[in-house]
Amino acid sequence: MGMKDQFQDKADKLADQAKKKIGEGKGQASERSSQTQDDLRRERGSQSSETERRRQEAQDKFDQDYDA
């Protein structure tokens, strides 16, 4: 095995390691992204229910004032 082969093997190993790291990074990034999206959905849901509650309270108050 000559020097060229040794360097080529080393280069191939490093390239494989780099590809593996990139794949792991993408998995972690997409996992963080999906967690962030889930958090936003939950937050929007609570905002929506809060908005609906306030709308209902305003309607109830209006109805009470109108009946009086």
PQR file of N, CA, C, O and H, with PARSE charges and radii, in Angstrom:
ATOM      1  N   MET A   1       0.861  -1.164   0.000 -0.4000 1.5000
ATOM      2  CA  MET A   1       0.000   0.000   0.000 -0.0000 2.0000
ATOM      3  C   MET A   1       0.908   1.229   0.000  0.5500 1.7000
ATOM      4  O   MET A   1       1.742   1.404   0.889 -0.5500 1.4000
ATOM      5  N   GLY A   2       0.730   2.067  -1.008 -0.4000 1.5000
ATOM      6  CA  GLY A   2       1.569   3.243  -1.143 -0.0000 2.0000
ATOM      7  C   GLY A   2       1.013   4.418  -0.370  0.5500 1.7000
ATOM      8  O   GLY A   2      -0.070   4.347   0.212 -0.5500 1.4000
ATOM      9  H   GLY A   2       0.053   1.925  -1.730  0.4000 1.0000
ATOM     10  N   MET A   3       1.762   5.488  -0.373 -0.4000 1.5000
ATOM     11  CA  MET A   3       1.353   6.703   0.342 -0.0000 2.0000
ATOM     12  C   MET A   3       0.064   7.275  -0.234  0.5500 1.7000
ATOM     13  O   MET A   3      -0.793   7.773   0.496 -0.5500 1.4000
ATOM     14  H   MET A   3       2.641   5.546  -0.846  0.4000 1.0000
ATOM     15  N   LYS A   4      -0.058   7.195  -1.552 -0.4000 1.5000
ATOM     16  CA  LYS A   4      -1.264   7.716  -2.195 -0.0000 2.0000
ATOM     17  C   LYS A   4      -2.492   6.983  -1.674  0.5500 1.7000
ATOM     18  O   LYS A   4      -3.507   7.615  -1.377 -0.5500 1.4000
ATOM     19  H   LYS A   4       0.638   6.791  -2.146  0.4000 1.0000
ATOM     20  N   ASP A   5      -2.417   5.667  -1.559 -0.4000 1.5000
ATOM     21  CA  ASP A   5      -3.541   4.867  -1.059 -0.0000 2.0000
ATOM     22  C   ASP A   5      -3.876   5.228   0.380  0.5500 1.7000
ATOM     23  O   ASP A   5      -5.046   5.321   0.751 -0.5500 1.4000
ATOM     24  H   ASP A   5      -1.593   5.154  -1.800  0.4000 1.0000
ATOM     25  N   GLN A   6      -2.834   5.431   1.194 -0.4000 1.5000
ATOM     26  CA  GLN A   6      -3.055   5.788   2.600 -0.0000 2.0000
ATOM     27  C   GLN A   6      -3.786   7.129   2.703  0.5500 1.7000
ATOM     28  O   GLN A   6      -4.739   7.268   3.469 -0.5500 1.4000
ATOM     29  H   GLN A   6      -1.883   5.355   0.893  0.4000 1.0000
ATOM     30  N   PHE A   7      -3.332   8.105   1.930 -0.4000 1.5000
ATOM     31  CA  PHE A   7      -3.988   9.407   1.970 -0.0000 2.0000
ATOM     32  C   PHE A   7      -5.406   9.346   1.407  0.5500 1.7000
ATOM     33  O   PHE A   7      -6.307  10.027   1.898 -0.5500 1.4000
ATOM     34  H   PHE A   7      -2.557   7.992   1.308  0.4000 1.0000
ATOM     35  N   GLN A   8      -5.594   8.537   0.387 -0.4000 1.5000
ATOM     36  CA  GLN A   8      -6.927   8.392  -0.198 -0.0000 2.0000
ATOM     37  C   GLN A   8      -7.881   7.754   0.810  0.5500 1.7000
ATOM     38  O   GLN A   8      -9.027   8.186   0.933 -0.5500 1.4000
ATOM     39  H   GLN A   8      -4.863   7.984  -0.012  0.4000 1.0000
ATOM     40  N   ASP A   9      -7.419   6.724   1.538 -0.4000 1.5000
ATOM     41  CA  ASP A   9      -8.244   6.087   2.566 -0.0000 2.0000
ATOM     42  C   ASP A   9      -8.613   7.088   3.662  0.5500 1.7000
ATOM     43  O   ASP A   9      -9.758   7.150   4.110 -0.5500 1.4000
ATOM     44  H   ASP A   9      -6.488   6.373   1.439  0.4000 1.0000
ATOM     45  N   LYS A  10      -7.620   7.868   4.079 -0.4000 1.5000
ATOM     46  CA  LYS A  10      -7.863   8.867   5.120 -0.0000 2.0000
ATOM     47  C   LYS A  10      -8.876   9.908   4.619  0.5500 1.7000
ATOM     48  O   LYS A  10      -9.777  10.299   5.361 -0.5500 1.4000
ATOM     49  H   LYS A  10      -6.690   7.818   3.714  0.4000 1.0000
ATOM     50  N   ALA A  11      -8.734  10.348   3.392 -0.4000 1.5000
ATOM     51  CA  ALA A  11      -9.658  11.323   2.822 -0.0000 2.0000
ATOM     52  C   ALA A  11     -11.071  10.749   2.739  0.5500 1.7000
ATOM     53  O   ALA A  11     -12.047  11.444   3.021 -0.5500 1.4000
ATOM     54  H   ALA A  11      -8.001  10.030   2.789  0.4000 1.0000
ATOM     55  N   ASP A  12     -11.175   9.488   2.353 -0.4000 1.5000
ATOM     56  CA  ASP A  12     -12.488   8.836   2.279 -0.0000 2.0000
ATOM     57  C   ASP A  12     -13.131   8.739   3.655  0.5500 1.7000
ATOM     58  O   ASP A  12     -14.328   8.986   3.802 -0.5500 1.4000
ATOM     59  H   ASP A  12     -10.382   8.924   2.124  0.4000 1.0000
ATOM     60  N   LYS A  13     -12.341   8.380   4.665 -0.4000 1.5000
ATOM     61  CA  LYS A  13     -12.866   8.287   6.033 -0.0000 2.0000
ATOM     62  C   LYS A  13     -13.372   9.642   6.505  0.5500 1.7000
ATOM     63  O   LYS A  13     -14.455   9.743   7.082 -0.5500 1.4000
ATOM     64  H   LYS A  13     -11.368   8.179   4.546  0.4000 1.0000
ATOM     65  N   LEU A  14     -12.579  10.684   6.255 -0.4000 1.5000
ATOM     66  CA  LEU A  14     -12.993  12.027   6.680 -0.0000 2.0000
ATOM     67  C   LEU A  14     -14.249  12.482   5.945  0.5500 1.7000
ATOM     68  O   LEU A  14     -15.121  13.116   6.538 -0.5500 1.4000
ATOM     69  H   LEU A  14     -11.700  10.602   5.786  0.4000 1.0000
ATOM     70  N   ALA A  15     -14.344  12.163   4.672 -0.4000 1.5000
ATOM     71  CA  ALA A  15     -15.539  12.522   3.908 -0.0000 2.0000
ATOM     72  C   ALA A  15     -16.768  11.802   4.456  0.5500 1.7000
ATOM     73  O   ALA A  15     -17.841  12.395   4.569 -0.5500 1.4000
ATOM     74  H   ALA A  15     -13.635  11.648   4.190  0.4000 1.0000
ATOM     75  N   ASP A  16     -16.610  10.528   4.795 -0.4000 1.5000
ATOM     76  CA  ASP A  16     -17.727   9.772   5.373 -0.0000 2.0000
ATOM     77  C   ASP A  16     -18.148  10.353   6.715  0.5500 1.7000
ATOM     78  O   ASP A  16     -19.340  10.467   7.000 -0.5500 1.4000
ATOM     79  H   ASP A  16     -15.739  10.046   4.703  0.4000 1.0000
ATOM     80  N   GLN A  17     -17.168  10.721   7.544 -0.4000 1.5000
ATOM     81  CA  GLN A  17     -17.472  11.323   8.843 -0.0000 2.0000
ATOM     82  C   GLN A  17     -18.226  12.640   8.655  0.5500 1.7000
ATOM     83  O   GLN A  17     -19.195  12.914   9.364 -0.5500 1.4000
ATOM     84  H   GLN A  17     -16.199  10.628   7.312  0.4000 1.0000
ATOM     85  N   ALA A  18     -17.777  13.451   7.697 -0.4000 1.5000
ATOM     86  CA  ALA A  18     -18.429  14.732   7.444 -0.0000 2.0000
ATOM     87  C   ALA A  18     -19.877  14.528   7.008  0.5500 1.7000
ATOM     88  O   ALA A  18     -20.775  15.230   7.473 -0.5500 1.4000
ATOM     89  H   ALA A  18     -16.990  13.229   7.121  0.4000 1.0000
ATOM     90  N   LYS A  19     -20.101  13.565   6.115 -0.4000 1.5000
ATOM     91  CA  LYS A  19     -21.460  13.288   5.661 -0.0000 2.0000
ATOM     92  C   LYS A  19     -22.340  12.818   6.816  0.5500 1.7000
ATOM     93  O   LYS A  19     -23.509  13.191   6.909 -0.5500 1.4000
ATOM     94  H   LYS A  19     -19.372  12.995   5.738  0.4000 1.0000
ATOM     95  N   LYS A  20     -21.766  11.996   7.696 -0.4000 1.5000
ATOM     96  CA  LYS A  20     -22.509  11.497   8.846 -0.0000 2.0000
ATOM     97  C   LYS A  20     -22.886  12.645   9.779  0.5500 1.7000
ATOM     98  O   LYS A  20     -24.016  12.715  10.262 -0.5500 1.4000
ATOM     99  H   LYS A  20     -20.816  11.693   7.621  0.4000 1.0000
ATOM    100  N   LYS A  21     -21.937  13.541  10.028 -0.4000 1.5000
ATOM    101  CA  LYS A  21     -22.206  14.694  10.904 -0.0000 2.0000
ATOM    102  C   LYS A  21     -23.283  15.594  10.304  0.5500 1.7000
ATOM    103  O   LYS A  21     -24.154  16.087  11.020 -0.5500 1.4000
ATOM    104  H   LYS A  21     -21.019  13.485   9.635  0.4000 1.0000
ATOM    105  N   ILE A  22     -23.222  15.807   8.994 -0.4000 1.5000
ATOM    106  CA  ILE A  22     -24.227  16.641   8.336 -0.0000 2.0000
ATOM    107  C   ILE A  22     -25.603  16.010   8.492  0.5500 1.7000
ATOM    108  O   ILE A  22     -26.581  16.708   8.761 -0.5500 1.4000
ATOM    109  H   ILE A  22     -22.514  15.406   8.412  0.4000 1.0000
ATOM    110  N   GLY A  23     -25.682  14.702   8.326 -0.4000 1.5000
ATOM    111  CA  GLY A  23     -26.960  14.004   8.487 -0.0000 2.0000
ATOM    112  C   GLY A  23     -27.504  14.133   9.900  0.5500 1.7000
ATOM    113  O   GLY A  23     -28.704  14.332  10.088 -0.5500 1.4000
ATOM    114  H   GLY A  23     -24.888  14.136   8.107  0.4000 1.0000
ATOM    115  N   GLU A  24     -26.630  14.020  10.895 -0.4000 1.5000
ATOM    116  CA  GLU A  24     -27.061  14.166  12.284 -0.0000 2.0000
ATOM    117  C   GLU A  24     -27.526  15.588  12.552  0.5500 1.7000
ATOM    118  O   GLU A  24     -28.517  15.797  13.251 -0.5500 1.4000
ATOM    119  H   GLU A  24     -25.655  13.859  10.743  0.4000 1.0000
ATOM    120  N   GLY A  25     -26.824  16.554  12.006 -0.4000 1.5000
ATOM    121  CA  GLY A  25     -27.196  17.956  12.196 -0.0000 2.0000
ATOM    122  C   GLY A  25     -28.560  18.265  11.620  0.5500 1.7000
ATOM    123  O   GLY A  25     -29.344  18.997  12.223 -0.5500 1.4000
ATOM    124  H   GLY A  25     -26.019  16.383  11.439  0.4000 1.0000
ATOM    125  N   LYS A  26     -28.845  17.708  10.453 -0.4000 1.5000
ATOM    126  CA  LYS A  26     -30.151  17.929   9.834 -0.0000 2.0000
ATOM    127  C   LYS A  26     -31.253  17.328  10.686  0.5500 1.7000
ATOM    128  O   LYS A  26     -32.322  17.922  10.829 -0.5500 1.4000
ATOM    129  H   LYS A  26     -28.208  17.113   9.963  0.4000 1.0000
ATOM    130  N   GLY A  27     -31.005  16.162  11.251 -0.4000 1.5000
ATOM    131  CA  GLY A  27     -32.014  15.520  12.101 -0.0000 2.0000
ATOM    132  C   GLY A  27     -32.307  16.343  13.335  0.5500 1.7000
ATOM    133  O   GLY A  27     -33.462  16.491  13.733 -0.5500 1.4000
ATOM    134  H   GLY A  27     -30.137  15.679  11.135  0.4000 1.0000
ATOM    135  N   GLN A  28     -31.263  16.878  13.941 -0.4000 1.5000
ATOM    136  CA  GLN A  28     -31.448  17.700  15.133 -0.0000 2.0000
ATOM    137  C   GLN A  28     -32.142  19.003  14.788  0.5500 1.7000
ATOM    138  O   GLN A  28     -33.008  19.463  15.533 -0.5500 1.4000
ATOM    139  H   GLN A  28     -30.325  16.758  13.618  0.4000 1.0000
ATOM    140  N   ALA A  29     -31.768  19.605  13.662 -0.4000 1.5000
ATOM    141  CA  ALA A  29     -32.387  20.862  13.262 -0.0000 2.0000
ATOM    142  C   ALA A  29     -33.867  20.677  12.973  0.5500 1.7000
ATOM    143  O   ALA A  29     -34.683  21.510  13.364 -0.5500 1.4000
ATOM    144  H   ALA A  29     -31.064  19.231  13.057  0.4000 1.0000
ATOM    145  N   SER A  30     -34.220  19.596  12.294 -0.4000 1.5000
ATOM    146  CA  SER A  30     -35.633  19.378  11.998 -0.0000 2.0000
ATOM    147  C   SER A  30     -36.405  19.051  13.275  0.5500 1.7000
ATOM    148  O   SER A  30     -37.577  19.404  13.399 -0.5500 1.4000
ATOM    149  H   SER A  30     -33.557  18.919  11.977  0.4000 1.0000
ATOM    150  N   GLU A  31     -35.761  18.385  14.213 -0.4000 1.5000
ATOM    151  CA  GLU A  31     -36.407  18.094  15.497 -0.0000 2.0000
ATOM    152  C   GLU A  31     -36.685  19.388  16.255  0.5500 1.7000
ATOM    153  O   GLU A  31     -37.768  19.566  16.812 -0.5500 1.4000
ATOM    154  H   GLU A  31     -34.809  18.098  14.112  0.4000 1.0000
ATOM    155  N   ARG A  32     -35.701  20.291  16.275 -0.4000 1.5000
ATOM    156  CA  ARG A  32     -35.898  21.584  16.945 -0.0000 2.0000
ATOM    157  C   ARG A  32     -36.985  22.375  16.240  0.5500 1.7000
ATOM    158  O   ARG A  32     -37.803  23.032  16.883 -0.5500 1.4000
ATOM    159  H   ARG A  32     -34.821  20.146  15.823  0.4000 1.0000
ATOM    160  N   SER A  33     -36.989  22.309  14.917 -0.4000 1.5000
ATOM    161  CA  SER A  33     -37.984  23.036  14.138 -0.0000 2.0000
ATOM    162  C   SER A  33     -39.385  22.524  14.451  0.5500 1.7000
ATOM    163  O   SER A  33     -40.308  23.319  14.624 -0.5500 1.4000
ATOM    164  H   SER A  33     -36.324  21.776  14.394  0.4000 1.0000
ATOM    165  N   SER A  34     -39.552  21.214  14.523 -0.4000 1.5000
ATOM    166  CA  SER A  34     -40.877  20.664  14.805 -0.0000 2.0000
ATOM    167  C   SER A  34     -41.310  20.999  16.230  0.5500 1.7000
ATOM    168  O   SER A  34     -42.496  21.218  16.474 -0.5500 1.4000
ATOM    169  H   SER A  34     -38.802  20.568  14.382  0.4000 1.0000
ATOM    170  N   GLN A  35     -40.366  21.042  17.177 -0.4000 1.5000
ATOM    171  CA  GLN A  35     -40.710  21.431  18.543 -0.0000 2.0000
ATOM    172  C   GLN A  35     -41.172  22.884  18.570  0.5500 1.7000
ATOM    173  O   GLN A  35     -42.145  23.220  19.246 -0.5500 1.4000
ATOM    174  H   GLN A  35     -39.402  20.864  16.978  0.4000 1.0000
ATOM    175  N   THR A  36     -40.476  23.737  17.839 -0.4000 1.5000
ATOM    176  CA  THR A  36     -40.848  25.148  17.785 -0.0000 2.0000
ATOM    177  C   THR A  36     -42.228  25.306  17.165  0.5500 1.7000
ATOM    178  O   THR A  36     -43.037  26.100  17.645 -0.5500 1.4000
ATOM    179  H   THR A  36     -39.686  23.464  17.291  0.4000 1.0000
ATOM    180  N   GLN A  37     -42.504  24.557  16.102 -0.4000 1.5000
ATOM    181  CA  GLN A  37     -43.812  24.635  15.468 -0.0000 2.0000
ATOM    182  C   GLN A  37     -44.910  24.153  16.409  0.5500 1.7000
ATOM    183  O   GLN A  37     -45.994  24.736  16.447 -0.5500 1.4000
ATOM    184  H   GLN A  37     -41.847  23.912  15.712  0.4000 1.0000
ATOM    185  N   ASP A  38     -44.640  23.103  17.161 -0.4000 1.5000
ATOM    186  CA  ASP A  38     -45.617  22.608  18.130 -0.0000 2.0000
ATOM    187  C   ASP A  38     -45.892  23.666  19.195  0.5500 1.7000
ATOM    188  O   ASP A  38     -47.040  23.890  19.580 -0.5500 1.4000
ATOM    189  H   ASP A  38     -43.759  22.629  17.130  0.4000 1.0000
ATOM    190  N   ASP A  39     -44.823  24.317  19.670 -0.4000 1.5000
ATOM    191  CA  ASP A  39     -44.986  25.368  20.668 -0.0000 2.0000
ATOM    192  C   ASP A  39     -45.830  26.514  20.116  0.5500 1.7000
ATOM    193  O   ASP A  39     -46.695  27.039  20.817 -0.5500 1.4000
ATOM    194  H   ASP A  39     -43.890  24.135  19.357  0.4000 1.0000
ATOM    195  N   LEU A  40     -45.586  26.902  18.873 -0.4000 1.5000
ATOM    196  CA  LEU A  40     -46.368  27.974  18.262 -0.0000 2.0000
ATOM    197  C   LEU A  40     -47.824  27.586  18.110  0.5500 1.7000
ATOM    198  O   LEU A  40     -48.711  28.412  18.326 -0.5500 1.4000
ATOM    199  H   LEU A  40     -44.883  26.475  18.303  0.4000 1.0000
ATOM    200  N   ARG A  41     -48.083  26.339  17.739 -0.4000 1.5000
ATOM    201  CA  ARG A  41     -49.476  25.890  17.602 -0.0000 2.0000
ATOM    202  C   ARG A  41     -50.195  25.947  18.946  0.5500 1.7000
ATOM    203  O   ARG A  41     -51.336  26.400  19.033 -0.5500 1.4000
ATOM    204  H   ARG A  41     -47.363  25.669  17.563  0.4000 1.0000
ATOM    205  N   ARG A  42     -49.510  25.481  19.993 -0.4000 1.5000
ATOM    206  CA  ARG A  42     -50.116  25.527  21.326 -0.0000 2.0000
ATOM    207  C   ARG A  42     -50.386  26.961  21.739  0.5500 1.7000
ATOM    208  O   ARG A  42     -51.441  27.268  22.293 -0.5500 1.4000
ATOM    209  H   ARG A  42     -48.583  25.113  19.921  0.4000 1.0000
ATOM    210  N   GLU A  43     -49.427  27.841  21.469 -0.4000 1.5000
ATOM    211  CA  GLU A  43     -49.579  29.246  21.837 -0.0000 2.0000
ATOM    212  C   GLU A  43     -50.740  29.869  21.072  0.5500 1.7000
ATOM    213  O   GLU A  43     -51.540  30.609  21.645 -0.5500 1.4000
ATOM    214  H   GLU A  43     -48.569  27.592  21.019  0.4000 1.0000
ATOM    215  N   ARG A  44     -50.831  29.571  19.781 -0.4000 1.5000
ATOM    216  CA  ARG A  44     -51.940  30.106  18.981 -0.0000 2.0000
ATOM    217  C   ARG A  44     -53.267  29.576  19.496  0.5500 1.7000
ATOM    218  O   ARG A  44     -54.263  30.299  19.540 -0.5500 1.4000
ATOM    219  H   ARG A  44     -50.182  28.970  19.316  0.4000 1.0000
ATOM    220  N   GLY A  45     -53.271  28.308  19.884 -0.4000 1.5000
ATOM    221  CA  GLY A  45     -54.498  27.721  20.406 -0.0000 2.0000
ATOM    222  C   GLY A  45     -54.945  28.409  21.678  0.5500 1.7000
ATOM    223  O   GLY A  45     -56.137  28.661  21.856 -0.5500 1.4000
ATOM    224  H   GLY A  45     -52.462  27.721  19.848  0.4000 1.0000
ATOM    225  N   SER A  46     -54.015  28.715  22.564 -0.4000 1.5000
ATOM    226  CA  SER A  46     -54.380  29.395  23.801 -0.0000 2.0000
ATOM    227  C   SER A  46     -54.804  30.821  23.520  0.5500 1.7000
ATOM    228  O   SER A  46     -55.700  31.342  24.184 -0.5500 1.4000
ATOM    229  H   SER A  46     -53.047  28.510  22.419  0.4000 1.0000
ATOM    230  N   GLN A  47     -54.170  31.467  22.538 -0.4000 1.5000
ATOM    231  CA  GLN A  47     -54.577  32.821  22.166 -0.0000 2.0000
ATOM    232  C   GLN A  47     -55.969  32.796  21.567  0.5500 1.7000
ATOM    233  O   GLN A  47     -56.784  33.683  21.823 -0.5500 1.4000
ATOM    234  H   GLN A  47     -53.442  31.044  21.999  0.4000 1.0000
ATOM    235  N   SER A  48     -56.235  31.775  20.769 -0.4000 1.5000
ATOM    236  CA  SER A  48     -57.538  31.657  20.137 -0.0000 2.0000
ATOM    237  C   SER A  48     -58.625  31.462  21.190  0.5500 1.7000
ATOM    238  O   SER A  48     -59.679  32.093  21.120 -0.5500 1.4000
ATOM    239  H   SER A  48     -55.573  31.055  20.562  0.4000 1.0000
ATOM    240  N   SER A  49     -58.372  30.594  22.159 -0.4000 1.5000
ATOM    241  CA  SER A  49     -59.370  30.366  23.196 -0.0000 2.0000
ATOM    242  C   SER A  49     -59.530  31.611  24.068  0.5500 1.7000
ATOM    243  O   SER A  49     -60.631  31.909  24.533 -0.5500 1.4000
ATOM    244  H   SER A  49     -57.516  30.081  22.215  0.4000 1.0000
ATOM    245  N   GLU A  50     -58.443  32.331  24.288 -0.4000 1.5000
ATOM    246  CA  GLU A  50     -58.514  33.579  25.056 -0.0000 2.0000
ATOM    247  C   GLU A  50     -59.341  34.610  24.294  0.5500 1.7000
ATOM    248  O   GLU A  50     -60.173  35.302  24.881 -0.5500 1.4000
ATOM    249  H   GLU A  50     -57.549  32.089  23.911  0.4000 1.0000
ATOM    250  N   THR A  51     -59.117  34.709  23.012 -0.4000 1.5000
ATOM    251  CA  THR A  51     -59.879  35.639  22.175 -0.0000 2.0000
ATOM    252  C   THR A  51     -61.356  35.258  22.174  0.5500 1.7000
ATOM    253  O   THR A  51     -62.226  36.121  22.293 -0.5500 1.4000
ATOM    254  H   THR A  51     -58.441  34.147  22.534  0.4000 1.0000
ATOM    255  N   GLU A  52     -61.630  33.974  22.041 -0.4000 1.5000
ATOM    256  CA  GLU A  52     -63.020  33.506  22.037 -0.0000 2.0000
ATOM    257  C   GLU A  52     -63.683  33.796  23.388  0.5500 1.7000
ATOM    258  O   GLU A  52     -64.843  34.205  23.437 -0.5500 1.4000
ATOM    259  H   GLU A  52     -60.923  33.274  21.944  0.4000 1.0000
ATOM    260  N   ARG A  53     -62.957  33.587  24.463 -0.4000 1.5000
ATOM    261  CA  ARG A  53     -63.511  33.861  25.794 -0.0000 2.0000
ATOM    262  C   ARG A  53     -63.849  35.349  25.934  0.5500 1.7000
ATOM    263  O   ARG A  53     -64.921  35.705  26.424 -0.5500 1.4000
ATOM    264  H   ARG A  53     -62.015  33.254  24.423  0.4000 1.0000
ATOM    265  N   ARG A  54     -62.930  36.209  25.502 -0.4000 1.5000
ATOM    266  CA  ARG A  54     -63.178  37.658  25.591 -0.0000 2.0000
ATOM    267  C   ARG A  54     -64.355  38.074  24.711  0.5500 1.7000
ATOM    268  O   ARG A  54     -65.161  38.916  25.109 -0.5500 1.4000
ATOM    269  H   ARG A  54     -62.060  35.920  25.104  0.4000 1.0000
ATOM    270  N   ARG A  55     -64.456  37.491  23.526 -0.4000 1.5000
ATOM    271  CA  ARG A  55     -65.570  37.801  22.638 -0.0000 2.0000
ATOM    272  C   ARG A  55     -66.891  37.410  23.284  0.5500 1.7000
ATOM    273  O   ARG A  55     -67.871  38.152  23.224 -0.5500 1.4000
ATOM    274  H   ARG A  55     -63.801  36.807  23.203  0.4000 1.0000
ATOM    275  N   GLN A  56     -66.902  36.232  23.903 -0.4000 1.5000
ATOM    276  CA  GLN A  56     -68.113  35.750  24.559 -0.0000 2.0000
ATOM    277  C   GLN A  56     -68.487  36.643  25.742  0.5500 1.7000
ATOM    278  O   GLN A  56     -69.662  36.943  25.955 -0.5500 1.4000
ATOM    279  H   GLN A  56     -66.106  35.629  23.952  0.4000 1.0000
ATOM    280  N   GLU A  57     -67.484  37.063  26.507 -0.4000 1.5000
ATOM    281  CA  GLU A  57     -67.765  37.962  27.638 -0.0000 2.0000
ATOM    282  C   GLU A  57     -68.360  39.283  27.165  0.5500 1.7000
ATOM    283  O   GLU A  57     -69.304  39.800  27.763 -0.5500 1.4000
ATOM    284  H   GLU A  57     -66.530  36.820  26.334  0.4000 1.0000
ATOM    285  N   ALA A  58     -67.796  39.826  26.079 -0.4000 1.5000
ATOM    286  CA  ALA A  58     -68.309  41.083  25.534 -0.0000 2.0000
ATOM    287  C   ALA A  58     -69.738  40.903  25.046  0.5500 1.7000
ATOM    288  O   ALA A  58     -70.588  41.765  25.267 -0.5500 1.4000
ATOM    289  H   ALA A  58     -67.030  39.406  25.593  0.4000 1.0000
ATOM    290  N   GLN A  59     -70.001  39.789  24.385 -0.4000 1.5000
ATOM    291  CA  GLN A  59     -71.355  39.516  23.900 -0.0000 2.0000
ATOM    292  C   GLN A  59     -72.324  39.370  25.070  0.5500 1.7000
ATOM    293  O   GLN A  59     -73.435  39.898  25.025 -0.5500 1.4000
ATOM    294  H   GLN A  59     -69.310  39.088  24.205  0.4000 1.0000
ATOM    295  N   ASP A  60     -71.913  38.664  26.107 -0.4000 1.5000
ATOM    296  CA  ASP A  60     -72.767  38.499  27.284 -0.0000 2.0000
ATOM    297  C   ASP A  60     -73.070  39.844  27.932  0.5500 1.7000
ATOM    298  O   ASP A  60     -74.207  40.116  28.317 -0.5500 1.4000
ATOM    299  H   ASP A  60     -71.010  38.235  26.144  0.4000 1.0000
ATOM    300  N   LYS A  61     -72.044  40.681  28.050 -0.4000 1.5000
ATOM    301  CA  LYS A  61     -72.237  42.002  28.656 -0.0000 2.0000
ATOM    302  C   LYS A  61     -73.182  42.838  27.797  0.5500 1.7000
ATOM    303  O   LYS A  61     -74.057  43.525  28.324 -0.5500 1.4000
ATOM    304  H   LYS A  61     -71.120  40.461  27.738  0.4000 1.0000
ATOM    305  N   PHE A  62     -73.010  42.784  26.490 -0.4000 1.5000
ATOM    306  CA  PHE A  62     -73.880  43.500  25.587 -0.0000 2.0000
ATOM    307  C   PHE A  62     -75.319  43.023  25.749  0.5500 1.7000
ATOM    308  O   PHE A  62     -76.244  43.831  25.828 -0.5500 1.4000
ATOM    309  H   PHE A  62     -72.299  42.226  26.062  0.4000 1.0000
ATOM    310  N   ASP A  63     -75.496  41.716  25.798 -0.4000 1.5000
ATOM    311  CA  ASP A  63     -76.842  41.154  25.950 -0.0000 2.0000
ATOM    312  C   ASP A  63     -77.478  41.584  27.267  0.5500 1.7000
ATOM    313  O   ASP A  63     -78.668  41.897  27.308 -0.5500 1.4000
ATOM    314  H   ASP A  63     -74.744  41.060  25.734  0.4000 1.0000
ATOM    315  N   GLN A  64     -76.697  41.600  28.341 -0.4000 1.5000
ATOM    316  CA  GLN A  64     -77.231  42.024  29.643 -0.0000 2.0000
ATOM    317  C   GLN A  64     -77.633  43.496  29.594  0.5500 1.7000
ATOM    318  O   GLN A  64     -78.697  43.871  30.086 -0.5500 1.4000
ATOM    319  H   GLN A  64     -75.731  41.345  28.308  0.4000 1.0000
ATOM    320  N   ASP A  65     -76.785  44.320  29.006 -0.4000 1.5000
ATOM    321  CA  ASP A  65     -77.091  45.763  28.915 -0.0000 2.0000
ATOM    322  C   ASP A  65     -78.305  45.998  28.030  0.5500 1.7000
ATOM    323  O   ASP A  65     -79.114  46.883  28.311 -0.5500 1.4000
ATOM    324  H   ASP A  65     -75.920  44.016  28.607  0.4000 1.0000
ATOM    325  N   TYR A  66     -78.441  45.224  26.975 -0.4000 1.5000
ATOM    326  CA  TYR A  66     -79.550  45.387  26.053 -0.0000 2.0000
ATOM    327  C   TYR A  66     -80.858  44.959  26.706  0.5500 1.7000
ATOM    328  O   TYR A  66     -81.902  45.560  26.454 -0.5500 1.4000
ATOM    329  H   TYR A  66     -77.785  44.505  26.747  0.4000 1.0000
ATOM    330  N   ASP A  67     -80.810  43.923  27.542 -0.4000 1.5000
ATOM    331  CA  ASP A  67     -82.020  43.453  28.210 -0.0000 2.0000
ATOM    332  C   ASP A  67     -82.489  44.428  29.266  0.5500 1.7000
ATOM    333  O   ASP A  67     -83.687  44.497  29.540 -0.5500 1.4000
ATOM    334  H   ASP A  67     -79.962  43.434  27.747  0.4000 1.0000
ATOM    335  N   ALA A  68     -81.598  45.175  29.861 -0.4000 1.5000
ATOM    336  CA  ALA A  68     -81.955  46.068  30.958 -0.0000 2.0000
ATOM    337  C   ALA A  68     -82.621  47.297  30.493  0.5500 1.7000
ATOM    338  O   ALA A  68     -82.982  48.148  31.305 -0.5500 1.4000
ATOM    339  H   ALA A  68     -80.624  45.118  29.638  0.4000 1.0000
TER
END
